[in-house]
Short mmCIF file of C-alpha atoms in Angstrom, two decimals:
data_model
loop_
_atom_site.label_atom_id
_atom_site.label_comp_id
_atom_site.label_asym_id
_atom_site.label_seq_id
_atom_site.Cartn_x
_atom_site.Cartn_y
_atom_site.Cartn_z
CA UNK A 8 -11.02 -13.77 -10.29
CA UNK A 9 -14.25 -12.22 -8.30
CA UNK A 10 -16.31 -15.15 -7.84
CA UNK A 11 -13.39 -17.42 -7.46
CA UNK A 12 -12.45 -15.34 -4.18
CA UNK A 13 -15.67 -15.32 -2.93
CA UNK A 14 -16.17 -19.19 -3.08
CA UNK A 15 -12.64 -19.97 -1.60
CA UNK A 16 -13.67 -17.52 1.26
CA UNK A 17 -17.33 -19.27 1.74
CA UNK A 18 -15.55 -22.68 1.85
CA UNK A 19 -13.06 -21.54 4.63
CA UNK A 20 -15.86 -20.21 6.54
CA UNK A 21 -18.08 -23.44 6.04
CA UNK A 22 -15.26 -25.51 6.82
CA UNK A 23 -14.63 -23.76 9.87
CA UNK A 24 -18.16 -23.69 11.04
CA UNK A 25 -18.70 -27.58 10.28
CA UNK A 26 -15.18 -27.92 12.33
CA UNK A 27 -16.40 -26.08 15.39
CA UNK A 28 -19.83 -27.65 15.43
CA UNK A 29 -17.62 -31.29 15.54
CA UNK A 30 -15.39 -30.09 18.07
CA UNK A 31 -18.60 -28.70 20.14
CA UNK A 32 -20.12 -31.83 19.96
CA UNK A 33 -17.01 -33.89 21.56
CA UNK A 34 -16.73 -31.18 24.21
CA UNK A 35 -20.23 -31.74 25.07
CA UNK A 36 -19.78 -35.63 24.97
CA UNK A 37 -16.68 -35.23 27.10
CA UNK A 38 -18.53 -32.75 29.56
CA UNK A 39 -21.27 -35.50 30.36
CA UNK A 40 -18.90 -38.02 30.69
CA UNK A 41 -16.86 -36.51 32.99
CA UNK A 42 -19.61 -35.16 35.26
CA UNK A 43 -21.06 -38.64 35.39
CA UNK A 44 -18.05 -39.74 36.62
CA UNK A 45 -18.02 -36.66 39.18
CA UNK A 46 -21.67 -37.88 40.21
CA UNK A 47 -20.67 -41.63 40.97
CA UNK A 48 -17.76 -40.44 42.81
CA UNK A 49 -19.84 -37.71 44.71
CA UNK A 50 -22.85 -40.67 45.36
CA UNK A 51 -19.94 -42.56 47.13
CA UNK A 52 -20.32 -39.98 50.10
CA UNK A 53 -23.75 -38.24 49.78
CA UNK A 54 -26.61 -39.76 47.68
CA UNK A 55 -29.69 -41.52 49.40
CA UNK A 56 -29.10 -44.98 47.77
CA UNK A 57 -25.25 -44.96 48.92
CA UNK A 58 -26.38 -44.08 52.62
CA UNK A 59 -29.22 -46.41 52.42
CA UNK A 60 -27.22 -49.43 50.90
CA UNK A 61 -24.35 -49.02 53.81
CA UNK A 62 -27.10 -48.17 56.55
CA UNK A 63 -27.08 -51.99 57.36
CA UNK A 64 -24.04 -51.59 59.20
CA UNK A 65 -26.09 -49.76 61.99
CA UNK A 66 -28.50 -52.27 62.24
CA UNK A 67 -28.64 -55.24 64.88
CA UNK A 68 -30.61 -58.16 65.71
CA UNK A 69 -31.86 -58.71 69.55
CA UNK A 70 -34.08 -61.76 70.17
CA UNK A 71 -34.20 -62.36 66.24
CA UNK A 72 -35.67 -58.54 66.27
CA UNK A 73 -34.00 -55.91 64.40
CA UNK A 74 -32.90 -52.62 65.89
CA UNK A 75 -30.79 -49.41 65.10
CA UNK A 76 -27.73 -48.83 66.88
CA UNK A 77 -26.76 -45.39 68.60
CA UNK A 78 -24.71 -44.82 65.55
CA UNK A 79 -27.20 -45.55 63.31
CA UNK A 80 -29.49 -42.57 64.96
CA UNK A 81 -26.71 -40.38 64.72
CA UNK A 82 -26.34 -41.18 61.08
CA UNK A 83 -30.13 -40.67 60.23
CA UNK A 84 -30.12 -37.09 62.32
CA UNK A 85 -26.87 -36.23 60.31
CA UNK A 86 -28.38 -37.27 56.84
CA UNK A 87 -31.90 -35.91 57.82
CA UNK A 88 -33.84 -39.12 57.47
CA UNK A 89 -36.25 -41.20 59.41
CA UNK A 90 -36.51 -44.98 59.52
CA UNK A 91 -38.90 -48.04 59.02
CA UNK A 92 -38.10 -51.70 59.25
CA UNK A 93 -40.58 -53.96 57.97
CA UNK A 94 -41.43 -57.48 58.22
CA UNK A 95 -42.00 -59.92 55.15
CA UNK A 96 -45.56 -58.96 54.92
CA UNK A 97 -45.03 -55.10 54.94
CA UNK A 98 -45.52 -54.58 58.70
CA UNK A 99 -43.74 -51.78 60.15
CA UNK A 100 -42.10 -53.58 63.21
CA UNK A 101 -39.51 -50.93 64.25
CA UNK A 102 -38.83 -47.61 63.12
CA UNK A 103 -37.03 -44.02 64.36
CA UNK A 104 -38.22 -40.78 63.79
CA UNK A 105 -41.22 -41.53 61.52
CA UNK A 106 -43.75 -38.74 60.49
CA UNK A 107 -47.11 -39.22 61.50
CA UNK A 108 -48.50 -39.46 58.14
CA UNK A 109 -46.49 -42.32 57.26
CA UNK A 110 -48.06 -45.58 56.77
CA UNK A 111 -47.29 -48.33 58.97
CA UNK A 112 -48.08 -51.46 56.33
CA UNK A 113 -47.14 -51.69 52.72
CA UNK A 114 -47.82 -53.77 50.07
CA UNK A 115 -45.53 -54.57 47.82
CA UNK A 116 -46.90 -52.55 45.03
CA UNK A 117 -47.13 -49.53 47.57
CA UNK A 118 -43.57 -50.15 48.28
CA UNK A 119 -42.73 -49.99 44.79
CA UNK A 120 -44.81 -46.57 43.97
CA UNK A 121 -42.94 -44.93 47.12
CA UNK A 122 -39.50 -45.97 45.86
CA UNK A 123 -40.33 -44.54 42.32
CA UNK A 124 -42.19 -41.35 43.40
CA UNK A 125 -41.99 -38.73 46.46
CA UNK A 126 -45.21 -38.89 48.51
CA UNK A 127 -47.21 -35.91 49.03
CA UNK A 128 -45.21 -34.74 51.85
CA UNK A 129 -42.70 -34.52 49.37
CA UNK A 130 -40.68 -37.38 50.91
CA UNK A 131 -37.97 -39.26 48.59
CA UNK A 132 -37.71 -42.98 49.44
CA UNK A 133 -34.97 -45.63 49.66
CA UNK A 134 -35.40 -49.22 50.56
CA UNK A 135 -32.46 -51.47 51.79
CA UNK A 136 -32.34 -55.18 53.28
CA UNK A 137 -30.76 -56.76 56.16
CA UNK A 138 -31.10 -60.42 57.35
CA UNK A 139 -34.34 -61.08 55.62
CA UNK A 140 -35.75 -57.67 57.03
CA UNK A 141 -36.60 -54.38 54.63
CA UNK A 142 -35.88 -51.06 55.66
CA UNK A 143 -37.44 -47.78 54.34
CA UNK A 144 -35.34 -44.74 54.49
CA UNK A 145 -37.29 -41.31 53.93
CA UNK A 146 -35.84 -38.15 53.43
CA UNK A 147 -37.89 -35.12 53.41
CA UNK A 148 -37.22 -32.22 50.98
CA UNK A 149 -34.47 -34.33 49.70
CA UNK A 150 -32.06 -32.64 46.51
CA UNK A 151 -32.24 -36.06 44.89
CA UNK A 152 -35.04 -36.16 42.83
CA UNK A 153 -36.67 -39.38 40.96
CA UNK A 154 -38.07 -38.73 37.54
CA UNK A 155 -39.22 -42.04 35.20
CA UNK A 156 -38.66 -42.05 31.95
CA UNK A 157 -39.58 -44.86 29.39
CA UNK A 158 -36.36 -44.61 27.05
CA UNK A 159 -36.29 -46.27 23.18
CA UNK A 160 -32.71 -46.14 22.42
CA UNK A 161 -33.14 -46.56 18.89
CA UNK A 162 -35.78 -44.05 18.82
CA UNK A 163 -33.44 -41.75 20.83
CA UNK A 164 -30.05 -42.29 18.19
CA UNK A 165 -32.54 -41.19 15.13
CA UNK A 166 -34.04 -38.27 16.74
CA UNK A 167 -30.14 -37.16 17.96
CA UNK A 168 -29.00 -38.08 14.50
CA UNK A 169 -32.04 -35.72 12.77
CA UNK A 170 -31.05 -33.48 15.55
CA UNK A 171 -27.59 -33.14 14.89
CA UNK A 172 -28.33 -33.08 11.14
CA UNK A 173 -30.82 -30.30 11.16
CA UNK A 174 -28.16 -28.13 13.45
CA UNK A 175 -25.55 -28.65 11.08
CA UNK A 176 -27.57 -27.52 8.12
CA UNK A 177 -28.90 -24.23 9.98
CA UNK A 178 -25.76 -23.38 11.06
CA UNK A 179 -24.34 -24.03 7.69
CA UNK A 180 -26.73 -22.26 6.14
CA UNK A 181 -26.32 -19.26 8.36
CA UNK A 182 -22.70 -19.29 7.97
CA UNK A 183 -23.01 -19.42 4.02
CA UNK A 184 -25.16 -16.19 4.32
CA UNK A 185 -22.96 -14.14 6.75
CA UNK A 186 -19.72 -15.38 4.80
CA UNK A 187 -21.35 -14.28 1.59
CA UNK A 188 -21.95 -10.56 2.91
CA UNK A 189 -18.86 -10.69 4.79
CA UNK A 190 -17.16 -12.05 1.41
CA UNK A 191 -18.52 -9.64 -0.66
CA UNK A 192 -17.19 -6.59 1.65
CA UNK A 193 -13.76 -8.01 1.71
CA UNK A 194 -13.19 -9.23 -1.87
CA UNK A 195 -14.53 -5.81 -3.54
CA UNK A 196 -11.45 -4.10 -2.49
CA UNK A 197 -9.04 -6.92 -3.17
CA UNK A 198 -10.68 -7.18 -6.82
CA UNK A 199 -9.94 -3.54 -7.11
CA UNK A 200 -6.23 -3.99 -6.11
CA UNK A 201 -6.19 -6.81 -8.73
CA UNK A 202 -7.90 -4.47 -11.26
CA UNK A 203 -5.03 -1.60 -10.38
CA UNK A 204 -2.24 -3.75 -10.82
CA UNK A 205 -3.28 -4.89 -14.24
CA UNK A 206 -3.88 -1.37 -14.91
CA UNK A 207 -0.17 -0.81 -13.65
CA UNK A 208 0.64 -3.38 -16.16
CA UNK A 209 -1.08 -2.07 -19.10
CA UNK A 210 1.13 1.15 -18.10
CA UNK A 211 -2.07 2.97 -16.92
CA UNK A 212 -0.81 5.10 -14.53
CA UNK A 213 -3.20 7.30 -12.51
CA UNK A 214 -4.03 7.78 -8.74
CA UNK A 215 -7.69 7.42 -7.23
CA UNK A 216 -9.55 7.82 -3.85
CA UNK A 217 -11.03 4.39 -2.95
CA UNK A 218 -14.44 3.86 -1.71
CA UNK A 219 -14.84 2.28 1.59
CA UNK A 220 -10.92 0.72 1.53
CA UNK A 221 -11.15 -0.55 4.99
CA UNK A 222 -8.52 -2.64 6.17
CA UNK A 223 -6.66 -2.51 2.27
CA UNK A 224 -6.64 1.52 3.17
CA UNK A 225 -2.64 1.34 3.54
CA UNK A 226 -2.06 -1.10 0.06
CA UNK A 227 -4.27 1.46 -1.68
CA UNK A 228 -2.03 4.46 -0.47
CA UNK A 229 1.08 2.39 -1.57
CA UNK A 230 -0.71 1.46 -5.30
CA UNK A 231 -1.19 5.17 -5.47
CA UNK A 232 2.50 6.15 -4.68
CA UNK A 233 3.49 3.16 -6.94
CA UNK A 234 1.34 4.67 -10.12
CA UNK A 235 2.70 7.86 -9.27
CA UNK A 236 6.35 7.35 -9.25
CA UNK A 237 5.84 4.95 -12.71
CA UNK A 238 3.76 7.99 -13.73
CA UNK A 239 6.73 10.28 -13.29
CA UNK A 240 9.24 7.29 -14.84
CA UNK A 241 7.02 7.28 -17.79
CA UNK A 242 7.01 11.02 -18.17
CA UNK A 243 10.80 11.08 -17.92
CA UNK A 244 11.14 8.15 -20.51
CA UNK A 245 8.77 9.87 -22.73
CA UNK A 246 11.00 12.83 -22.32
CA UNK A 247 13.98 11.21 -23.25
CA UNK A 248 12.46 9.42 -25.86
CA UNK A 249 11.69 12.91 -27.72
CA UNK A 250 15.20 14.35 -26.74
CA UNK A 251 16.61 11.13 -28.45
CA UNK A 252 14.52 11.33 -31.52
CA UNK A 253 14.58 15.16 -31.77
CA UNK A 254 18.70 14.81 -31.83
CA UNK A 255 18.71 12.16 -34.37
CA UNK A 256 16.37 13.87 -36.25
CA UNK A 257 17.95 17.32 -36.37
CA UNK A 258 21.47 15.69 -36.51
CA UNK A 259 20.79 13.77 -39.71
CA UNK A 260 19.05 16.93 -41.42
CA UNK A 261 21.99 19.32 -40.40
CA UNK A 262 24.79 17.47 -41.08
CA UNK A 263 23.83 16.16 -44.84
CA UNK A 264 25.42 20.09 -45.86
CA UNK A 265 28.73 19.53 -44.49
CA UNK A 266 28.94 15.89 -45.08
CA UNK A 267 28.02 16.38 -48.64
CA UNK A 268 30.70 18.94 -48.88
CA UNK A 269 33.30 16.91 -47.22
CA UNK A 270 32.34 13.77 -49.52
CA UNK A 271 32.79 15.86 -53.18
CA UNK A 272 36.05 17.47 -52.03
CA UNK A 273 37.23 13.87 -51.09
CA UNK A 274 36.48 12.62 -54.26
CA UNK A 275 38.12 15.65 -56.03
CA UNK A 276 41.28 14.68 -53.75
CA UNK A 277 41.48 11.07 -55.56
CA UNK A 278 41.65 13.29 -59.00
CA UNK A 279 45.13 12.87 -60.43
CA UNK A 280 45.01 15.80 -62.29
CA UNK A 281 44.51 17.94 -59.05
CA UNK A 282 47.09 20.37 -58.37
CA UNK A 283 49.20 20.39 -55.03
CA UNK A 284 47.99 24.05 -54.57
CA UNK A 285 44.09 22.62 -55.23
CA UNK A 286 44.76 20.00 -53.09
CA UNK A 287 45.77 21.79 -50.03
CA UNK A 288 42.88 24.00 -50.69
CA UNK A 289 40.56 21.27 -51.00
CA UNK A 290 42.06 19.83 -47.74
CA UNK A 291 41.49 23.17 -45.69
CA UNK A 292 37.65 22.85 -46.88
CA UNK A 293 37.19 19.22 -45.69
CA UNK A 294 38.64 20.23 -42.31
CA UNK A 295 36.72 23.38 -42.13
CA UNK A 296 33.44 21.52 -42.45
CA UNK A 297 34.79 18.69 -39.95
CA UNK A 298 35.28 21.48 -37.48
CA UNK A 299 31.95 22.95 -38.35
CA UNK A 300 30.55 19.55 -37.52
CA UNK A 301 31.67 19.08 -34.42
CA UNK A 302 30.54 22.59 -33.43
CA UNK A 303 27.52 22.14 -34.82
CA UNK A 304 27.45 18.57 -32.86
CA UNK A 305 28.49 20.21 -29.59
CA UNK A 306 26.15 23.25 -29.78
CA UNK A 307 23.23 20.78 -30.43
CA UNK A 308 24.06 18.85 -27.56
CA UNK A 309 24.13 22.24 -25.58
CA UNK A 310 20.99 23.40 -26.29
CA UNK A 311 19.01 20.13 -26.20
CA UNK A 312 19.94 19.60 -22.59
CA UNK A 313 19.28 22.59 -21.46
CA UNK A 314 16.03 22.87 -22.89
CA UNK A 315 15.08 19.39 -21.12
CA UNK A 316 16.82 20.71 -17.88
CA UNK A 317 19.30 18.14 -18.23
CA UNK A 318 22.52 20.16 -17.82
CA UNK A 319 23.27 20.50 -14.32
CA UNK A 320 24.37 24.22 -13.34
CA UNK A 321 27.75 24.61 -11.18
CA UNK A 322 26.23 27.78 -9.26
CA UNK A 323 28.28 30.21 -7.29
CA UNK A 324 27.54 33.65 -5.57
CA UNK A 325 29.00 36.22 -8.19
CA UNK A 326 29.44 39.71 -7.98
CA UNK A 327 28.67 40.59 -11.36
CA UNK A 328 30.19 44.06 -11.97
CA UNK A 329 33.70 42.20 -11.76
CA UNK A 330 32.50 39.04 -13.89
CA UNK A 331 31.32 41.45 -16.74
CA UNK A 332 33.79 43.61 -16.75
CA UNK A 333 36.44 40.52 -17.30
CA UNK A 334 34.55 39.69 -20.46
CA UNK A 335 34.67 42.82 -21.85
CA UNK A 336 38.40 43.02 -20.79
CA UNK A 337 38.87 39.15 -22.91
CA UNK A 338 36.65 40.40 -25.74
CA UNK A 339 38.79 43.65 -26.27
CA UNK A 340 42.01 41.57 -25.88
CA UNK A 341 40.85 39.36 -28.74
CA UNK A 342 42.44 40.59 -32.10
CA UNK A 343 39.26 40.38 -34.20
CA UNK A 344 37.61 42.88 -31.67
CA UNK A 345 40.77 44.86 -30.24
CA UNK A 346 39.69 48.34 -32.14
CA UNK A 347 36.21 47.66 -31.10
CA UNK A 348 34.28 50.33 -28.88
CA UNK A 349 32.89 48.83 -25.72
CA UNK A 350 31.33 51.50 -22.93
CA UNK A 351 31.15 49.37 -19.68
CA UNK A 352 29.17 51.49 -16.57
CA UNK A 353 27.77 49.69 -13.75
CA UNK A 354 24.94 51.22 -11.45
CA UNK A 355 25.61 48.51 -8.62
CA UNK A 356 28.58 47.42 -7.59
CA UNK A 357 27.09 44.97 -4.88
CA UNK A 358 24.86 43.00 -7.30
CA UNK A 359 25.38 39.51 -7.12
CA UNK A 360 23.71 36.25 -8.74
CA UNK A 361 24.14 32.63 -8.07
CA UNK A 362 25.31 31.75 -11.66
CA UNK A 363 27.13 28.96 -13.59
CA UNK A 364 30.05 31.10 -14.52
CA UNK A 365 31.11 28.82 -17.66
CA UNK A 366 27.48 28.71 -19.12
CA UNK A 367 26.61 32.74 -18.35
CA UNK A 368 30.46 33.95 -19.82
CA UNK A 369 29.46 32.26 -22.75
CA UNK A 370 25.63 33.62 -22.95
CA UNK A 371 27.08 36.89 -22.66
CA UNK A 372 29.99 36.75 -24.84
CA UNK A 373 27.45 35.58 -27.64
CA UNK A 374 25.22 38.68 -27.21
CA UNK A 375 28.34 40.94 -27.32
CA UNK A 376 29.72 39.43 -30.30
CA UNK A 377 26.54 39.37 -32.17
CA UNK A 378 26.57 43.34 -31.48
CA UNK A 379 29.96 43.40 -33.51
CA UNK A 380 29.71 40.97 -36.13
CA UNK A 381 26.02 41.61 -37.44
CA UNK A 382 26.89 45.57 -37.73
CA UNK A 383 29.68 47.99 -39.44
CA UNK A 384 33.08 48.50 -37.84
CA UNK A 385 32.09 51.55 -36.23
CA UNK A 386 29.58 50.33 -33.99
CA UNK A 387 29.60 50.87 -30.32
CA UNK A 388 28.44 48.60 -27.66
CA UNK A 389 27.28 49.60 -24.29
CA UNK A 390 27.22 47.37 -21.67
CA UNK A 391 24.97 48.50 -18.31
CA UNK A 392 24.67 46.72 -14.92
CA UNK A 393 21.75 48.14 -13.20
CA UNK A 394 20.16 46.99 -9.94
CA UNK A 395 18.36 43.90 -11.48
CA UNK A 396 19.66 43.80 -15.15
CA UNK A 397 22.64 43.34 -17.44
CA UNK A 398 21.38 45.47 -20.52
CA UNK A 399 23.74 45.25 -24.00
CA UNK A 400 22.99 48.31 -26.40
CA UNK A 401 24.55 48.85 -29.99
CA UNK A 402 24.04 51.81 -32.50
CA UNK A 403 23.93 49.43 -35.42
CA UNK A 404 21.70 48.66 -37.78
CA UNK A 405 19.29 47.37 -35.92
CA UNK A 406 16.21 44.51 -36.34
CA UNK A 407 12.76 44.48 -37.71
CA UNK A 408 9.59 43.68 -35.91
CA UNK A 409 9.31 40.80 -37.77
CA UNK A 410 12.68 39.01 -37.32
CA UNK A 411 12.64 39.70 -33.42
CA UNK A 412 10.44 37.21 -32.89
CA UNK A 413 12.48 34.46 -34.95
CA UNK A 414 16.23 35.59 -33.47
CA UNK A 415 15.94 33.01 -30.68
CA UNK A 416 14.94 30.18 -32.93
CA UNK A 417 17.18 27.68 -33.68
CA UNK A 418 18.87 27.93 -37.02
CA UNK A 419 17.77 30.86 -37.84
CA UNK A 420 19.74 34.08 -39.40
CA UNK A 421 18.49 37.32 -40.13
CA UNK A 422 18.82 39.52 -43.01
CA UNK A 423 22.02 41.40 -41.67
CA UNK A 424 24.04 38.16 -41.04
CA UNK A 425 25.59 37.98 -44.76
CA UNK A 426 28.13 35.46 -45.03
CA UNK A 427 29.04 35.15 -41.62
CA UNK A 428 29.83 31.57 -40.19
CA UNK A 429 28.14 29.75 -37.21
CA UNK A 430 25.73 27.05 -36.50
CA UNK A 431 22.55 28.99 -36.14
CA UNK A 432 22.43 28.34 -32.48
CA UNK A 433 24.27 30.85 -30.58
CA UNK A 434 21.16 33.08 -29.64
CA UNK A 435 19.21 30.11 -28.92
CA UNK A 436 21.72 28.44 -26.35
CA UNK A 437 22.58 32.11 -24.74
CA UNK A 438 18.93 32.25 -24.56
CA UNK A 439 18.45 28.96 -22.95
CA UNK A 440 21.20 29.44 -20.42
CA UNK A 441 19.62 32.55 -19.09
CA UNK A 442 16.20 30.72 -18.68
CA UNK A 443 18.04 27.67 -17.28
CA UNK A 444 19.33 30.51 -14.77
CA UNK A 445 15.73 31.02 -14.09
CA UNK A 446 16.27 34.57 -15.75
CA UNK A 447 14.27 36.41 -19.04
CA UNK A 448 15.98 37.74 -21.99
CA UNK A 449 13.99 40.92 -23.77
CA UNK A 450 15.36 41.76 -27.32
CA UNK A 451 14.45 45.24 -28.61
CA UNK A 452 15.37 47.34 -31.38
CA UNK A 453 14.75 49.34 -34.55
CA UNK A 454 15.71 49.46 -38.05
CA UNK A 455 18.86 51.85 -38.22
CA UNK A 456 18.96 52.53 -34.27
CA UNK A 457 20.45 49.75 -32.84
CA UNK A 458 19.22 46.60 -30.72
CA UNK A 459 18.91 46.49 -27.36
CA UNK A 460 19.17 43.05 -25.15
CA UNK A 461 18.07 43.16 -21.47
CA UNK A 462 18.79 39.96 -19.36
CA UNK A 463 17.24 40.14 -15.72
CA UNK A 464 16.44 38.00 -13.17
#
């Protein structure tokens, strides 16, 4: 891929150079042709050759002798030239403003030499013809110079073709070298961009700071943003996958016992020898196990969502004294705990927390329920609200240090739970609710001296 990009770039550079050479050649020839046409137009007005050809209009014959009219003299003065009229033998028979050094007789060879070259005084000579006479016009310091060239058209074409061939080859070599250098600089970031895209395709999400990105700096920045976004999505996907696997594994494990019980009693119900009393008893067991499974699934879903921060909290500012007092009253109104001893005390009537009241109520009730159901009937529970915490203390059996580290584990049952029913998720859910609110739960106690749970934010 790298060399393909470099080759394409080089071909593009060489093509551009070749086209530029052709276009420049066409423009050069066009300018030469245009200049030639312009010079032709100018010579009609100001060239010595044209002046000499048209000067015959200012010559006249008188007694078979040529002379210059006044208009011709004025024209000579205006052009800055002088004039000599020659007979057939090259002798000067008439002149006008002729310098002293100019000859008075010319041989044919001298005339040719004068016409082709300037003299030592740098005069340029032009020759014309009038009524069998020749006239010679000299222009001192003329802007028009004559140079004699011997040209061979075939040789000129050969050398011109070689020259243009060498120019094209040299230009293409220079363009190739420069193009290779620039293509290396330009295609290196492109190659890295392609590699980054392939890495994203292979799910390799990482960000990097490129070396000399040049004009591709925004592209690398966008690739880093895409990589970071995909990395977050990958983490989210892995978390959801883990949640799903944990959910399936735990549910499949935890419902085996109630399902086995339901299946066993369902088989007993199909026996014709079962009495109506036993049939009713088996149906009650099946119903109880079904409710337990529903409760287990609900609790498990809740704890999974809390631990993976998938449970949106409906927070609202809540006065904690009134909130906890209502929970205590609701607990005492429950026939199961109507005769229980609960002591409520608040040190800060203005304490306000931003909480999800439904979930927080479940957590606090769970802590209070455990204080009663895991102790004797004469246990007393003390609920105290301080400046920054809620404390729930009981004077019951207490918990050994070994068990304190496992109380908040899922499905853990302490040695003092006896045959108390439950999913084993109550304390884990209560702790997860507090943590989801950004709080902490501390458990302390000694065997025979009760248990204390402190909830702080």
